[in-house]
């Protein structure tokens, strides 16, 4: 019930394309859904986050779509750039508790 | 305002030795979380601490692992009698309070057991 599922495991997108990463959860007590970006050899960095009372949140080229009834949420990266190549983790937490991470998606943006 | 500081960045230990990993949270942050990341895998929660208190240690192995966050000084993750399977990247994150779930991560300590 604490698990967060994430797909795909890896993703190759051409420069300028849209990268889409999907996540799903079971525990309806989760009330905070962050996305983290991690470059090799670095710690995860918070990219964007959403709470379940909002269906969509956009920050620059990054958009989270949230479907509360389906218990699913996704990250869209518009106009993907080679500099976006990294591993992306969706995550969930509740009541300021520990953050549960998905297994990660390795994104490669090719010129 | 410095970020979350972890040291050492790299640590090599022989089997059976002890490993001590340090984490200094961001200024004003009193909540610390430790995560372990195995190669090509996601981050697995280990322990959540507040100053002088362990709040949630449900992800900590029952033996050889311990954590503390004293009133003064950094948080310490201690691994006794290390084995090869302990080789991983260990990340620390901090947040200002329980209600604020925005956690900031350090650069991690990469432990190699030889």
Short mmCIF file of N, CA and C in Angstrom, two decimals, chain A residues 9 31-32 34 36 38-46 51 89 93-104, chain B residues 9 31 33 35 37 40-45 48 56 58 91 97-108 110:
data_model
loop_
_atom_site.label_atom_id
_atom_site.label_comp_id
_atom_site.label_asym_id
_atom_site.label_seq_id
_atom_site.Cartn_x
_atom_site.Cartn_y
_atom_site.Cartn_z
N UNK A 9 10.54 2.49 -17.49
CA UNK A 9 11.81 2.41 -16.78
C UNK A 9 12.84 3.29 -17.47
N UNK A 31 -0.88 12.82 0.41
CA UNK A 31 -1.42 14.14 0.11
C UNK A 31 -0.38 15.09 -0.48
N UNK A 32 0.73 14.53 -0.90
CA UNK A 32 1.78 15.38 -1.48
C UNK A 32 2.54 14.52 -2.46
N UNK A 34 5.61 14.86 -5.05
CA UNK A 34 6.71 15.60 -5.68
C UNK A 34 7.37 14.78 -6.79
N UNK A 36 11.24 14.38 -8.50
CA UNK A 36 12.64 14.71 -8.30
C UNK A 36 13.42 14.37 -9.57
N UNK A 38 17.36 13.63 -10.90
CA UNK A 38 18.69 13.27 -10.40
C UNK A 38 19.66 13.08 -11.55
N UNK A 39 20.76 13.81 -11.50
CA UNK A 39 21.85 13.64 -12.46
C UNK A 39 22.87 12.68 -11.86
N UNK A 40 23.65 11.99 -12.71
CA UNK A 40 24.63 11.01 -12.21
C UNK A 40 25.57 11.64 -11.18
N UNK A 41 25.75 10.96 -10.07
CA UNK A 41 26.66 11.43 -9.05
C UNK A 41 26.13 12.54 -8.17
N UNK A 42 24.88 12.90 -8.36
CA UNK A 42 24.29 14.00 -7.59
C UNK A 42 23.11 13.50 -6.78
N UNK A 43 22.70 14.33 -5.81
CA UNK A 43 21.51 14.00 -5.05
C UNK A 43 20.26 14.41 -5.81
N UNK A 44 19.12 13.83 -5.47
CA UNK A 44 17.86 14.22 -6.12
C UNK A 44 17.52 15.67 -5.83
N UNK A 45 16.98 16.36 -6.80
CA UNK A 45 16.57 17.75 -6.64
C UNK A 45 15.08 17.86 -6.93
N UNK A 46 14.36 18.55 -6.07
CA UNK A 46 12.93 18.74 -6.27
C UNK A 46 12.67 19.53 -7.53
N UNK A 51 -0.48 18.80 -4.96
CA UNK A 51 -1.34 18.22 -3.94
C UNK A 51 -2.62 17.76 -4.60
N UNK A 89 12.26 10.74 -10.66
CA UNK A 89 11.54 9.93 -9.67
C UNK A 89 10.23 10.62 -9.30
N UNK A 93 3.91 11.29 -0.32
CA UNK A 93 4.04 11.28 1.14
C UNK A 93 2.72 11.77 1.75
N UNK A 94 2.59 11.63 3.05
CA UNK A 94 1.40 12.12 3.75
C UNK A 94 1.78 12.64 5.12
N UNK A 95 1.04 13.66 5.52
CA UNK A 95 1.17 14.25 6.86
C UNK A 95 2.61 14.58 7.21
N UNK A 96 3.36 15.08 6.24
CA UNK A 96 4.74 15.44 6.51
C UNK A 96 5.61 14.27 6.86
N UNK A 97 5.23 13.12 6.44
CA UNK A 97 5.95 11.90 6.77
C UNK A 97 7.03 11.63 5.72
N UNK A 98 7.63 10.48 5.80
CA UNK A 98 8.67 10.13 4.86
C UNK A 98 8.12 10.14 3.43
N UNK A 99 9.03 10.41 2.50
CA UNK A 99 8.67 10.41 1.08
C UNK A 99 8.95 9.03 0.50
N UNK A 100 7.96 8.46 -0.16
CA UNK A 100 8.09 7.15 -0.81
C UNK A 100 8.37 7.40 -2.29
N UNK A 101 9.46 6.84 -2.79
CA UNK A 101 9.87 7.09 -4.16
C UNK A 101 9.45 5.95 -5.09
N UNK A 102 9.14 6.31 -6.33
CA UNK A 102 9.00 5.32 -7.38
C UNK A 102 10.38 4.82 -7.80
N UNK A 103 10.45 3.80 -8.64
CA UNK A 103 11.73 3.21 -9.01
C UNK A 103 12.57 4.06 -9.96
N UNK A 104 11.98 5.08 -10.57
CA UNK A 104 12.75 5.97 -11.42
C UNK A 104 12.60 5.69 -12.90
N UNK B 9 32.11 12.32 0.93
CA UNK B 9 31.41 12.05 -0.33
C UNK B 9 31.64 10.62 -0.78
N UNK B 31 14.33 18.45 10.72
CA UNK B 31 13.90 17.10 10.35
C UNK B 31 14.89 16.54 9.34
N UNK B 33 16.08 12.95 7.11
CA UNK B 33 15.70 11.66 6.56
C UNK B 33 16.93 11.03 5.92
N UNK B 35 18.15 7.98 3.21
CA UNK B 35 17.73 7.06 2.16
C UNK B 35 18.95 6.31 1.64
N UNK B 37 20.37 4.22 -1.82
CA UNK B 37 20.14 3.99 -3.26
C UNK B 37 21.17 3.00 -3.76
N UNK B 40 21.40 1.69 -10.05
CA UNK B 40 20.28 1.51 -10.98
C UNK B 40 18.94 1.29 -10.28
N UNK B 41 18.84 1.70 -9.03
CA UNK B 41 17.58 1.55 -8.32
C UNK B 41 17.12 2.88 -7.73
N UNK B 42 15.91 2.87 -7.23
CA UNK B 42 15.35 4.07 -6.61
C UNK B 42 15.85 4.25 -5.20
N UNK B 43 15.32 5.27 -4.54
CA UNK B 43 15.72 5.57 -3.18
C UNK B 43 14.80 4.86 -2.19
N UNK B 44 15.40 4.16 -1.26
CA UNK B 44 14.64 3.44 -0.24
C UNK B 44 14.77 4.15 1.09
N UNK B 45 13.64 4.47 1.69
CA UNK B 45 13.63 5.15 2.97
C UNK B 45 14.26 4.27 4.05
N UNK B 48 13.76 8.40 9.78
CA UNK B 48 13.36 9.80 9.87
C UNK B 48 13.61 10.24 11.31
N UNK B 56 10.68 7.64 12.82
CA UNK B 56 10.27 6.49 12.03
C UNK B 56 11.53 5.76 11.56
N UNK B 58 11.29 2.54 10.27
CA UNK B 58 10.73 1.34 9.65
C UNK B 58 11.57 0.81 8.48
N UNK B 91 21.83 8.84 0.96
CA UNK B 91 21.43 10.24 0.85
C UNK B 91 20.70 10.69 2.11
N UNK B 97 10.01 21.54 8.85
CA UNK B 97 9.07 21.07 9.88
C UNK B 97 8.25 19.92 9.32
N UNK B 98 7.51 19.27 10.18
CA UNK B 98 6.81 18.05 9.80
C UNK B 98 5.74 18.32 8.73
N UNK B 99 5.11 19.48 8.84
CA UNK B 99 4.01 19.77 7.92
C UNK B 99 4.52 20.10 6.52
N UNK B 100 5.72 20.61 6.46
CA UNK B 100 6.27 20.98 5.16
C UNK B 100 7.01 19.79 4.60
N UNK B 101 6.49 19.19 3.57
CA UNK B 101 7.11 17.96 3.09
C UNK B 101 8.15 18.19 2.00
N UNK B 102 8.46 19.44 1.73
CA UNK B 102 9.48 19.71 0.72
C UNK B 102 10.83 19.41 1.32
N UNK B 103 11.40 18.31 0.92
CA UNK B 103 12.68 17.87 1.46
C UNK B 103 13.80 18.17 0.48
N UNK B 104 14.93 18.64 1.01
CA UNK B 104 16.09 18.97 0.19
C UNK B 104 17.17 17.93 0.46
N UNK B 105 17.74 17.41 -0.62
CA UNK B 105 18.71 16.34 -0.51
C UNK B 105 20.15 16.84 -0.57
N UNK B 106 21.01 16.11 0.11
CA UNK B 106 22.45 16.32 -0.01
C UNK B 106 22.99 15.58 -1.23
N UNK B 107 24.32 15.67 -1.43
CA UNK B 107 24.95 15.03 -2.58
C UNK B 107 25.19 13.55 -2.37
N UNK B 108 25.04 13.10 -1.16
CA UNK B 108 25.17 11.68 -0.90
C UNK B 108 26.58 11.26 -0.49
N UNK B 110 28.91 7.90 -1.05
CA UNK B 110 29.02 6.63 -1.75
C UNK B 110 29.93 5.70 -0.97
#
